[in-house]
């Protein structure tokens, strides 16, 4: 029987970002691509309050049988929350360019407040331009950045733009959510994948994260930024398969 993989996308994206990876994994695993509330096929499925606990619970309802939860960026924050609160559904956890706390604080490396504020302002003006800027960040480090951005934008646009409440609510979660005091309670096998050039989850945050959850495994893509599966798909797939083989 195949192990089940559940993929959760990041802010501003939708399940389509995973299609190239899913196609290469589907002969080995049962793969389910999940949308965050307000995105893709869940565009009308918004909670009354768009916060981390509410959206995590809605995503968890779509996990029909236990499996490995794989979350990227904001999706990784959701995946960690599911691992904490829906242990019976989480056999293992893999996060990609994610952290228990995205915001920079006095004792924590993360995104500066003005960066998130800028994204909020850009969103209000033009979603498509904001998406292009965000994709440019994802593709940093890739020799084929322009082609990568074009290909992934085409995938994303197979769905309608996200609900405005999901976009603004997601940025609020990135600014406020903090699981640093809780991830030591994640006892499922955990793998954390990072990009060395990532400006949203900086390299300086990696060791502190692993001090909080010392049993977790990690891998750093030396030439990748925030989305190694976009910028370095072959290397990413090789590492992911290696890590999955240790979990299944």
CSV table of C-alpha atoms in Angstrom, one decimal:
chain,number,residue,atom,x,y,z
A,1,UNK,CA,0.0,0.0,0.0
A,2,UNK,CA,1.3,3.4,-1.0
A,3,UNK,CA,2.0,6.0,1.7
A,4,UNK,CA,-0.1,9.2,1.4
A,5,UNK,CA,1.5,12.6,0.8
A,6,UNK,CA,-0.5,15.8,1.5
A,7,UNK,CA,0.9,19.0,-0.1
A,8,UNK,CA,0.0,22.5,1.2
A,9,UNK,CA,0.9,25.6,-0.8
A,10,UNK,CA,2.1,29.0,0.4
A,11,UNK,CA,0.6,32.5,0.5
A,12,UNK,CA,-0.7,33.9,-2.7
A,13,UNK,CA,-0.4,30.5,-4.5
A,14,UNK,CA,-2.7,27.5,-4.9
A,15,UNK,CA,-2.5,23.7,-5.3
A,16,UNK,CA,-1.3,24.1,-8.9
A,17,UNK,CA,2.3,24.9,-7.8
A,18,UNK,CA,2.7,21.3,-6.8
A,19,UNK,CA,1.6,19.7,-10.1
A,20,UNK,CA,5.0,19.2,-11.6
A,21,UNK,CA,6.3,17.6,-8.4
A,22,UNK,CA,3.1,15.5,-7.9
A,23,UNK,CA,3.4,14.0,-11.4
A,24,UNK,CA,6.8,12.7,-10.6
A,25,UNK,CA,5.8,11.2,-7.2
A,26,UNK,CA,2.4,9.7,-8.1
A,27,UNK,CA,3.8,6.3,-9.2
A,28,UNK,CA,5.4,5.9,-5.7
A,29,UNK,CA,2.9,7.6,-3.4
A,30,UNK,CA,-0.8,8.6,-3.2
A,31,UNK,CA,-0.6,12.3,-3.6
A,32,UNK,CA,-3.2,14.9,-2.5
A,33,UNK,CA,-2.9,18.6,-3.3
A,34,UNK,CA,-4.7,20.8,-0.8
A,35,UNK,CA,-5.8,24.4,-1.1
A,36,UNK,CA,-5.8,26.8,1.8
A,37,UNK,CA,-9.2,28.4,2.5
A,38,UNK,CA,-9.8,31.1,0.0
A,39,UNK,CA,-7.6,29.7,-2.7
A,40,UNK,CA,-8.0,27.4,-5.8
A,41,UNK,CA,-10.9,25.0,-5.3
A,42,UNK,CA,-11.5,26.3,-1.8
A,43,UNK,CA,-11.9,29.9,-2.9
A,44,UNK,CA,-15.4,30.1,-1.3
A,45,UNK,CA,-14.6,28.0,1.7
A,46,UNK,CA,-13.5,30.9,4.1
A,47,UNK,CA,-13.7,30.6,7.9
A,48,UNK,CA,-15.4,33.3,9.9
A,49,UNK,CA,-12.1,34.3,11.3
A,50,UNK,CA,-9.1,33.9,9.1
A,51,UNK,CA,-6.4,32.8,11.6
A,52,UNK,CA,-3.9,30.0,11.8
A,53,UNK,CA,-6.1,27.7,14.0
A,54,UNK,CA,-9.2,28.1,11.8
A,55,UNK,CA,-7.5,27.6,8.4
A,56,UNK,CA,-5.5,24.6,9.8
A,57,UNK,CA,-8.6,22.9,11.0
A,58,UNK,CA,-10.3,23.4,7.7
A,59,UNK,CA,-7.3,21.9,5.8
A,60,UNK,CA,-7.1,19.0,8.3
A,61,UNK,CA,-10.7,18.1,7.5
A,62,UNK,CA,-9.6,17.2,4.0
A,63,UNK,CA,-7.0,14.8,5.3
A,64,UNK,CA,-9.0,11.6,5.0
A,65,UNK,CA,-6.3,9.1,6.1
A,66,UNK,CA,-3.0,9.6,8.0
A,67,UNK,CA,-0.1,10.6,5.9
A,68,UNK,CA,3.0,12.8,5.5
A,69,UNK,CA,2.1,16.5,5.6
A,70,UNK,CA,4.3,18.6,3.4
A,71,UNK,CA,3.9,22.4,3.7
A,72,UNK,CA,5.7,25.3,1.9
A,73,UNK,CA,6.1,28.7,3.5
A,74,UNK,CA,2.7,29.7,5.0
A,75,UNK,CA,1.6,26.1,4.2
A,76,UNK,CA,4.4,24.9,6.4
A,77,UNK,CA,3.1,26.9,9.3
A,78,UNK,CA,-0.3,25.3,8.7
A,79,UNK,CA,1.4,21.9,8.5
A,80,UNK,CA,3.1,22.4,11.8
A,81,UNK,CA,-0.1,23.4,13.4
A,82,UNK,CA,-1.9,20.3,12.0
A,83,UNK,CA,1.0,18.1,13.4
A,84,UNK,CA,0.4,19.7,16.8
A,85,UNK,CA,-3.4,19.5,16.9
A,86,UNK,CA,-4.2,16.6,14.6
A,87,UNK,CA,-1.6,14.1,15.6
A,88,UNK,CA,-3.8,11.2,14.5
A,89,UNK,CA,-3.6,12.5,10.9
A,90,UNK,CA,0.1,13.2,10.8
A,91,UNK,CA,2.5,10.3,10.3
A,92,UNK,CA,5.4,12.7,9.6
A,93,UNK,CA,6.0,16.4,8.7
A,94,UNK,CA,8.1,18.1,6.0
A,95,UNK,CA,8.3,21.8,5.9
A,96,UNK,CA,9.8,23.7,2.9
A,97,UNK,CA,11.2,27.3,3.5
A,98,UNK,CA,9.0,27.6,6.6
A,99,UNK,CA,9.4,28.4,10.3
A,100,UNK,CA,7.4,28.4,13.5
A,101,UNK,CA,7.5,32.2,13.4
A,102,UNK,CA,7.9,34.3,10.2
A,103,UNK,CA,8.0,37.7,11.8
A,104,UNK,CA,11.2,39.3,13.0
A,105,UNK,CA,11.3,39.9,16.8
A,106,UNK,CA,13.9,41.1,19.2
A,107,UNK,CA,15.2,37.5,19.7
A,108,UNK,CA,14.1,36.0,16.4
A,109,UNK,CA,15.3,36.3,12.8
A,110,UNK,CA,12.4,36.7,10.3
A,111,UNK,CA,10.6,39.1,8.0
A,112,UNK,CA,10.7,42.8,8.9
A,113,UNK,CA,7.3,44.3,9.5
A,114,UNK,CA,7.6,46.9,6.7
A,115,UNK,CA,8.0,44.0,4.1
A,116,UNK,CA,4.6,42.6,5.1
A,117,UNK,CA,3.1,46.0,5.1
A,118,UNK,CA,4.4,46.7,1.6
A,119,UNK,CA,2.8,43.5,0.4
A,120,UNK,CA,-0.5,44.5,1.9
A,121,UNK,CA,-0.3,47.8,0.0
A,122,UNK,CA,0.7,46.2,-3.3
A,123,UNK,CA,-2.1,43.8,-3.0
A,124,UNK,CA,-4.7,46.5,-2.7
A,125,UNK,CA,-3.3,48.1,-5.9
A,126,UNK,CA,-2.7,45.1,-8.2
A,127,UNK,CA,-2.9,41.4,-7.4
A,128,UNK,CA,-1.2,40.3,-10.7
A,129,UNK,CA,1.8,42.6,-10.2
A,130,UNK,CA,2.1,41.5,-6.6
A,131,UNK,CA,2.1,37.9,-7.7
A,132,UNK,CA,4.8,38.5,-10.3
A,133,UNK,CA,7.0,40.2,-7.6
A,134,UNK,CA,6.4,37.3,-5.2
A,135,UNK,CA,7.2,34.8,-7.9
A,136,UNK,CA,10.4,36.7,-8.7
A,137,UNK,CA,11.5,36.1,-5.1
A,138,UNK,CA,10.7,32.4,-5.3
A,139,UNK,CA,12.8,32.0,-8.5
A,140,UNK,CA,15.9,33.7,-7.1
A,141,UNK,CA,19.0,31.5,-7.6
A,142,UNK,CA,17.7,29.9,-10.7
A,143,UNK,CA,19.5,30.2,-14.1
A,144,UNK,CA,16.1,30.0,-15.8
A,145,UNK,CA,14.3,32.4,-13.5
A,146,UNK,CA,12.2,34.0,-16.3
A,147,UNK,CA,11.0,30.7,-17.7
A,148,UNK,CA,10.3,29.4,-14.2
A,149,UNK,CA,8.2,32.4,-13.3
A,150,UNK,CA,6.3,32.2,-16.6
A,151,UNK,CA,5.6,28.4,-16.2
A,152,UNK,CA,4.4,28.7,-12.6
A,153,UNK,CA,2.3,31.8,-13.3
A,154,UNK,CA,0.6,29.8,-16.0
A,155,UNK,CA,-0.1,27.0,-13.5
A,156,UNK,CA,-1.4,29.4,-10.9
A,157,UNK,CA,-3.7,31.2,-13.3
A,158,UNK,CA,-5.6,27.9,-14.0
A,159,UNK,CA,-7.6,29.0,-11.0
A,160,UNK,CA,-9.2,32.3,-10.2
A,161,UNK,CA,-7.2,34.8,-8.0
A,162,UNK,CA,-7.4,34.1,-4.3
A,163,UNK,CA,-10.1,35.7,-2.2
A,164,UNK,CA,-9.0,39.1,-0.9
A,165,UNK,CA,-9.8,38.0,2.7
A,166,UNK,CA,-7.4,35.0,2.3
A,167,UNK,CA,-4.6,37.2,1.0
A,168,UNK,CA,-4.9,39.9,3.7
A,169,UNK,CA,-5.6,37.2,6.4
A,170,UNK,CA,-2.6,35.2,5.3
A,171,UNK,CA,-0.3,38.2,5.6
A,172,UNK,CA,-1.7,38.8,9.1
A,173,UNK,CA,-0.9,35.2,10.1
A,174,UNK,CA,2.6,35.7,8.8
A,175,UNK,CA,2.9,38.8,10.9
A,176,UNK,CA,1.4,37.4,14.1
A,177,UNK,CA,1.5,33.6,14.4
A,178,UNK,CA,4.2,32.2,16.6
A,179,UNK,CA,4.6,28.4,17.3
A,180,UNK,CA,8.1,28.7,18.8
A,181,UNK,CA,6.9,27.6,22.2
A,182,UNK,CA,5.1,24.6,20.8
A,183,UNK,CA,7.2,22.9,18.1
A,184,UNK,CA,9.0,20.9,20.8
A,185,UNK,CA,5.7,19.1,21.1
A,186,UNK,CA,5.9,17.8,17.5
A,187,UNK,CA,7.0,14.3,18.1
A,188,UNK,CA,6.3,13.0,14.6
A,189,UNK,CA,9.4,12.5,12.4
A,190,UNK,CA,10.1,16.0,11.0
A,191,UNK,CA,12.2,17.2,8.0
A,192,UNK,CA,12.8,20.8,7.4
A,193,UNK,CA,14.1,22.0,4.0
A,194,UNK,CA,15.6,25.5,3.5
A,195,UNK,CA,17.0,27.7,0.8
A,196,UNK,CA,20.3,29.3,1.8
A,197,UNK,CA,19.4,32.5,-0.1
A,198,UNK,CA,15.9,32.8,1.3
A,199,UNK,CA,15.1,36.3,2.5
A,200,UNK,CA,11.8,35.3,4.1
A,201,UNK,CA,13.2,32.5,6.2
A,202,UNK,CA,16.8,33.7,6.7
A,203,UNK,CA,19.7,31.4,7.2
A,204,UNK,CA,20.2,32.8,10.7
A,205,UNK,CA,16.8,31.4,11.8
A,206,UNK,CA,17.7,27.8,10.9
A,207,UNK,CA,19.8,26.8,14.0
A,208,UNK,CA,17.4,28.4,16.4
A,209,UNK,CA,14.5,26.4,14.9
A,210,UNK,CA,16.4,23.2,15.3
A,211,UNK,CA,17.3,24.0,18.9
A,212,UNK,CA,13.6,24.2,19.6
A,213,UNK,CA,13.0,20.8,17.8
A,214,UNK,CA,16.3,19.0,18.1
A,215,UNK,CA,15.1,15.6,16.8
A,216,UNK,CA,14.1,17.2,13.4
A,217,UNK,CA,16.2,16.6,10.3
A,218,UNK,CA,17.2,19.4,7.9
A,219,UNK,CA,18.6,20.1,4.5
A,220,UNK,CA,19.8,23.4,3.0
A,221,UNK,CA,19.7,24.1,-0.7
A,222,UNK,CA,22.8,26.2,-1.1
A,223,UNK,CA,21.8,28.0,-4.3
A,224,UNK,CA,18.1,28.3,-3.7
A,225,UNK,CA,15.9,31.0,-2.3
A,226,UNK,CA,12.3,30.6,-0.9
A,227,UNK,CA,11.1,28.0,-3.4
A,228,UNK,CA,13.7,25.3,-4.2
A,229,UNK,CA,11.1,23.2,-5.9
A,230,UNK,CA,10.7,26.1,-8.4
A,231,UNK,CA,14.3,27.2,-8.8
A,232,UNK,CA,16.0,23.8,-8.5
A,233,UNK,CA,13.3,21.2,-9.3
A,234,UNK,CA,15.6,18.2,-10.1
A,235,UNK,CA,17.8,18.7,-7.0
A,236,UNK,CA,14.7,19.3,-4.9
A,237,UNK,CA,13.0,16.1,-6.1
A,238,UNK,CA,16.2,14.1,-5.4
A,239,UNK,CA,16.4,15.4,-1.8
A,240,UNK,CA,12.7,15.0,-1.2
A,241,UNK,CA,12.7,11.3,-2.4
A,242,UNK,CA,15.7,10.6,-0.2
A,243,UNK,CA,14.0,12.2,2.9
A,244,UNK,CA,10.7,10.4,2.1
A,245,UNK,CA,12.4,7.1,1.9
A,246,UNK,CA,13.6,7.6,5.5
A,247,UNK,CA,10.1,8.4,6.7
A,248,UNK,CA,8.1,5.6,4.9
